[in-house]
CSV table of C-alpha atoms and ligand atoms in Angstrom, one decimal:
chain,number,residue,atom,x,y,z
A,1,MET,CA,111.4,89.0,93.5
A,2,LYS,CA,110.8,92.0,95.7
A,3,VAL,CA,107.3,92.5,96.3
A,4,SER,CA,107.0,96.4,97.0
A,5,SER,CA,103.5,96.1,98.6
A,6,MET,CA,100.7,93.4,98.9
A,7,LEU,CA,97.9,92.3,101.0
A,8,ILE,CA,97.4,88.4,101.2
A,9,LYS,CA,94.2,87.9,102.4
A,10,GLU,CA,92.9,84.8,104.4
A,11,GLY,CA,95.5,82.4,103.7
A,12,VAL,CA,96.6,79.7,106.3
A,13,ILE,CA,100.0,80.7,107.4
A,14,HIS,CA,102.4,77.8,108.5
A,15,ASP,CA,105.0,79.4,110.9
A,16,PRO,CA,108.0,77.1,111.2
A,17,VAL,CA,109.4,79.3,114.1
A,18,THR,CA,106.2,79.0,116.3
A,19,LYS,CA,105.2,75.6,114.5
A,20,LYS,CA,101.7,77.1,114.4
A,21,LYS,CA,99.2,77.1,111.6
A,22,TYR,CA,96.5,79.8,111.6
A,23,GLN,CA,94.3,81.7,109.3
A,24,ALA,CA,95.3,85.6,109.1
A,25,ASP,CA,96.0,88.3,106.5
A,26,ILE,CA,99.4,89.3,105.7
A,27,LEU,CA,100.5,93.0,104.8
A,28,ILE,CA,103.5,93.4,102.9
A,29,GLU,CA,105.4,96.9,102.3
A,30,ASP,CA,108.6,97.8,100.7
A,31,GLY,CA,109.2,94.3,100.4
A,32,GLN,CA,109.0,93.7,104.2
A,33,ILE,CA,106.2,92.1,106.2
A,34,GLN,CA,104.6,95.0,108.2
A,35,GLU,CA,101.8,93.2,109.7
A,36,VAL,CA,100.3,89.7,110.4
A,37,ALA,CA,96.7,90.0,112.1
A,38,PRO,CA,93.0,88.2,111.7
A,39,THR,CA,91.8,91.1,109.3
A,40,ILE,CA,93.7,93.8,107.8
A,41,ASP,CA,91.7,96.3,105.4
A,42,ARG,CA,94.3,98.6,103.6
A,43,LYS,CA,93.8,100.4,100.2
A,44,GLY,CA,96.5,100.6,97.6
A,45,HIS,CA,98.0,97.3,98.0
A,46,GLU,CA,97.6,94.4,95.4
A,47,VAL,CA,95.2,92.0,97.0
A,48,VAL,CA,96.1,88.0,96.8
A,49,GLU,CA,93.1,86.3,97.6
A,50,ALA,CA,94.5,83.1,99.4
A,51,LYS,CA,91.3,81.6,101.2
A,52,GLY,CA,92.0,77.8,101.4
A,53,LEU,CA,95.5,78.1,100.7
A,54,TRP,CA,98.6,77.7,102.7
A,55,VAL,CA,101.0,80.5,103.3
A,56,LEU,CA,104.6,79.4,103.6
A,57,PRO,CA,108.1,81.0,103.8
A,58,GLY,CA,110.5,80.6,101.1
A,59,LEU,CA,111.0,77.1,100.5
A,60,ILE,CA,114.6,75.4,100.2
A,61,ASP,CA,115.5,72.6,98.0
A,62,MET,CA,118.4,70.8,99.3
A,63,HIS,CA,119.4,68.7,96.1
A,64,VAL,CA,118.9,70.2,92.4
A,65,HIS,CA,120.7,69.7,89.2
A,66,LEU,CA,120.9,73.3,87.4
A,67,ARG,CA,123.2,71.4,84.6
A,68,GLU,CA,125.0,74.6,83.7
A,69,PRO,CA,127.6,74.5,82.4
A,70,GLY,CA,127.6,72.0,79.9
A,71,ARG,CA,123.9,71.0,79.4
A,72,GLU,CA,122.2,74.3,78.8
A,73,ASP,CA,119.7,72.7,76.6
A,74,GLU,CA,118.1,70.7,79.5
A,75,GLU,CA,118.5,73.7,82.0
A,76,THR,CA,120.4,76.7,83.2
A,77,VAL,CA,121.1,78.3,86.3
A,78,LEU,CA,118.7,81.1,85.3
A,79,SER,CA,115.8,78.5,84.1
A,80,GLY,CA,116.3,76.7,87.2
A,81,MET,CA,116.1,79.5,89.6
A,82,LYS,CA,112.9,80.9,87.7
A,83,ALA,CA,111.4,77.5,87.7
A,84,ALA,CA,112.2,77.5,91.5
A,85,ILE,CA,110.3,80.6,92.4
A,86,ASN,CA,107.3,79.4,90.3
A,87,GLY,CA,107.3,76.5,92.9
A,88,GLY,CA,107.6,78.5,96.1
A,89,PHE,CA,111.3,78.1,96.5
A,90,VAL,CA,113.8,80.8,97.1
A,91,SER,CA,116.9,78.8,98.2
A,92,LEU,CA,118.6,76.0,96.0
A,93,VAL,CA,121.6,73.9,96.6
A,94,CYS,CA,122.8,72.7,93.2
A,95,MET,CA,125.0,69.7,92.6
A,96,ALA,CA,128.5,69.7,91.2
A,97,ASN,CA,128.1,67.1,88.2
A,98,THR,CA,127.9,69.7,85.7
A,99,ASP,CA,130.3,69.7,82.5
A,100,PRO,CA,133.0,70.9,83.3
A,101,PRO,CA,132.0,69.7,87.0
A,102,VAL,CA,132.3,72.2,89.7
A,103,ASP,CA,135.9,71.1,90.5
A,104,ASP,CA,137.5,74.4,89.6
A,105,PRO,CA,137.0,77.8,91.4
A,106,SER,CA,136.2,79.6,88.0
A,107,VAL,CA,133.2,77.2,87.7
A,108,VAL,CA,132.0,78.5,91.1
A,109,ASP,CA,132.3,82.1,90.0
A,110,TYR,CA,130.5,81.6,87.0
A,111,ILE,CA,127.3,80.0,88.7
A,112,LEU,CA,127.4,82.7,91.3
A,113,ALA,CA,127.5,85.5,88.9
A,114,GLU,CA,124.6,83.9,87.2
A,115,ALA,CA,122.8,83.7,90.5
A,116,ARG,CA,123.1,87.5,90.9
A,117,LYS,CA,120.9,87.9,87.8
A,118,VAL,CA,117.8,87.0,90.2
A,119,PRO,CA,118.2,89.5,93.1
A,120,GLY,CA,117.6,88.2,96.5
A,121,PHE,CA,117.6,84.3,95.2
A,122,ARG,CA,119.7,82.4,97.5
A,123,LEU,CA,121.8,79.7,95.4
A,124,TYR,CA,124.1,77.7,97.1
A,125,PRO,CA,126.8,75.8,94.8
A,126,VAL,CA,128.3,72.4,95.9
A,127,GLY,CA,131.8,71.4,94.8
A,128,THR,CA,133.2,68.2,93.8
A,129,ILE,CA,135.2,66.1,96.3
A,130,THR,CA,137.4,64.6,93.6
A,131,LYS,CA,138.8,66.0,90.2
A,132,ASP,CA,136.3,65.6,87.4
A,133,ARG,CA,134.5,63.2,89.8
A,134,LYS,CA,136.7,60.4,89.2
A,135,GLY,CA,137.0,59.5,92.4
A,136,SER,CA,141.2,59.6,93.1
A,137,GLN,CA,142.5,62.8,93.1
A,138,LEU,CA,141.0,65.4,95.5
A,139,SER,CA,139.6,68.7,94.4
A,140,GLU,CA,140.9,72.0,95.6
A,141,MET,CA,138.6,71.9,98.5
A,142,TYR,CA,140.0,74.8,100.0
A,143,LEU,CA,139.7,77.2,97.2
A,144,LEU,CA,136.2,75.9,96.3
A,145,ARG,CA,135.2,76.9,99.9
A,146,GLU,CA,136.7,80.1,99.4
A,147,ARG,CA,135.0,80.9,96.3
A,148,GLY,CA,131.6,79.9,98.0
A,149,VAL,CA,130.7,76.4,98.0
A,150,VAL,CA,128.6,75.2,100.6
A,151,ALA,CA,129.4,71.4,100.6
A,152,PHE,CA,131.3,68.8,98.6
A,153,SER,CA,129.6,65.8,96.7
A,154,ASP,CA,130.8,63.7,93.6
A,155,ASP,CA,126.8,63.1,93.3
A,156,GLY,CA,126.2,60.4,90.9
A,157,SER,CA,129.5,58.7,91.2
A,158,PRO,CA,130.8,56.9,94.4
A,159,ILE,CA,134.1,57.4,95.8
A,160,MET,CA,135.0,53.7,95.8
A,161,ASP,CA,138.6,53.8,97.2
A,162,ALA,CA,138.7,54.2,101.1
A,163,LEU,CA,141.9,56.0,101.7
A,164,THR,CA,140.4,58.6,99.1
A,165,MET,CA,137.1,59.1,101.1
A,166,ARG,CA,139.2,59.2,104.2
A,167,ARG,CA,141.6,62.3,102.9
A,168,ALA,CA,138.4,63.9,101.7
A,169,MET,CA,136.8,63.9,105.3
A,170,GLU,CA,140.1,64.8,106.9
A,171,TYR,CA,140.6,68.1,104.4
A,172,CYS,CA,136.8,68.7,104.8
A,173,LYS,CA,136.7,68.9,108.4
A,174,PRO,CA,138.6,72.2,109.0
A,175,LEU,CA,136.3,73.8,106.3
A,176,GLY,CA,133.5,73.5,108.4
A,177,ILE,CA,131.0,72.1,105.5
A,178,PRO,CA,129.7,68.6,104.8
A,179,LEU,CA,130.2,66.0,102.6
A,180,ILE,CA,127.1,64.7,100.3
A,181,LEU,CA,127.9,61.3,99.3
A,182,HIS,CA,126.6,58.9,96.6
A,183,GLU,CA,126.7,55.8,98.2
A,184,GLU,CA,127.4,52.6,95.9
A,185,ASP,CA,129.9,49.7,95.4
A,186,LEU,CA,130.1,49.6,91.8
A,187,SER,CA,131.4,46.0,91.9
A,188,LEU,CA,127.7,44.8,93.3
A,189,SER,CA,125.6,47.1,91.5
A,190,GLU,CA,127.5,47.5,87.7
A,191,GLY,CA,125.1,46.4,84.9
A,192,GLY,CA,122.3,46.3,87.2
A,193,GLN,CA,118.8,47.3,85.8
A,194,MET,CA,116.5,47.2,88.9
A,195,HIS,CA,116.4,46.2,92.5
A,196,GLU,CA,117.4,42.9,93.3
A,197,GLY,CA,114.6,40.9,94.7
A,198,PHE,CA,111.8,38.6,93.7
A,199,TYR,CA,110.7,40.8,90.6
A,200,SER,CA,114.2,40.9,89.2
A,201,THR,CA,114.3,37.1,89.5
A,202,LEU,CA,110.8,36.9,88.0
A,203,LEU,CA,111.6,39.0,84.8
A,204,GLY,CA,115.0,37.7,84.6
A,205,ARG,CA,116.7,41.2,85.0
A,206,HIS,CA,120.2,41.9,86.2
A,207,GLY,CA,119.6,43.2,89.9
A,208,ILE,CA,120.9,45.7,92.3
A,209,PRO,CA,121.1,44.3,95.8
A,210,SER,CA,120.7,46.8,98.7
A,211,LEU,CA,124.1,45.9,100.0
A,212,SER,CA,125.7,47.6,97.0
A,213,GLU,CA,124.7,50.9,99.2
A,214,GLU,CA,124.5,49.7,102.7
A,215,LEU,CA,128.1,48.6,102.7
A,216,VAL,CA,129.7,52.1,101.6
A,217,VAL,CA,127.3,53.6,104.0
A,218,PHE,CA,128.6,51.5,106.8
A,219,ARG,CA,132.1,52.1,105.7
A,220,ASP,CA,131.8,56.0,105.5
A,221,SER,CA,129.7,56.2,108.8
A,222,ALA,CA,132.8,54.5,110.4
A,223,LEU,CA,135.3,56.8,108.8
A,224,ALA,CA,132.9,60.0,109.8
A,225,GLU,CA,132.8,59.0,113.1
A,226,ALA,CA,136.6,58.2,113.3
A,227,ILE,CA,137.2,61.6,111.9
A,228,GLY,CA,134.4,63.4,113.4
A,229,VAL,CA,132.8,65.4,110.3
A,230,PRO,CA,129.5,65.4,109.4
A,231,VAL,CA,128.1,63.6,106.1
B,301,LIG,ZN1,121.5,64.2,92.4
């Protein structure tokens, strides 16, 4: 990803630090921004004409599925990172519902080893909350954290048992990283084909009530507040 020398002309810069938006030229040398000014004329650089375009810092996607290991036919760590770069993203948080899931330190090691194939790319793996995302036995959260996960999630599957969620929050707290939760009460949503409401009734389809999500959000908000963890 390293850009050795480049001159970006007349782009509209969106600066998230100053929260300002303005048109300017950007001079990059040895992979570093050297100058930002209304007009820069310098020879010997690759020139990118960006008139009418936005110039943004590398974007971050907080929720992606790279599917490796297990479903390399859909996506690999490498193909996902390349797609991200083409879309302007340089940092990804990748979810844990691979096959096997990220419930073992060796899976974290593998993903991070693949990530290093694209120098400069920032890939942040998420570990599972429970073993095999089954919602019962907690993962080795401490070991996963040590190996480099930045959050825990059973994304795609809810944790139906309140005590398991409570224990997960208690273990997570000293590790200083958040839980990312899939909130769904399966007893209310199971078999659902669409949102429960006027159209599900009209079409005679089994609906999923909003309450199937809201009830678990209430539960986990109360638990998180009581334990004092971010979710
Ligand atoms: Zn997801």
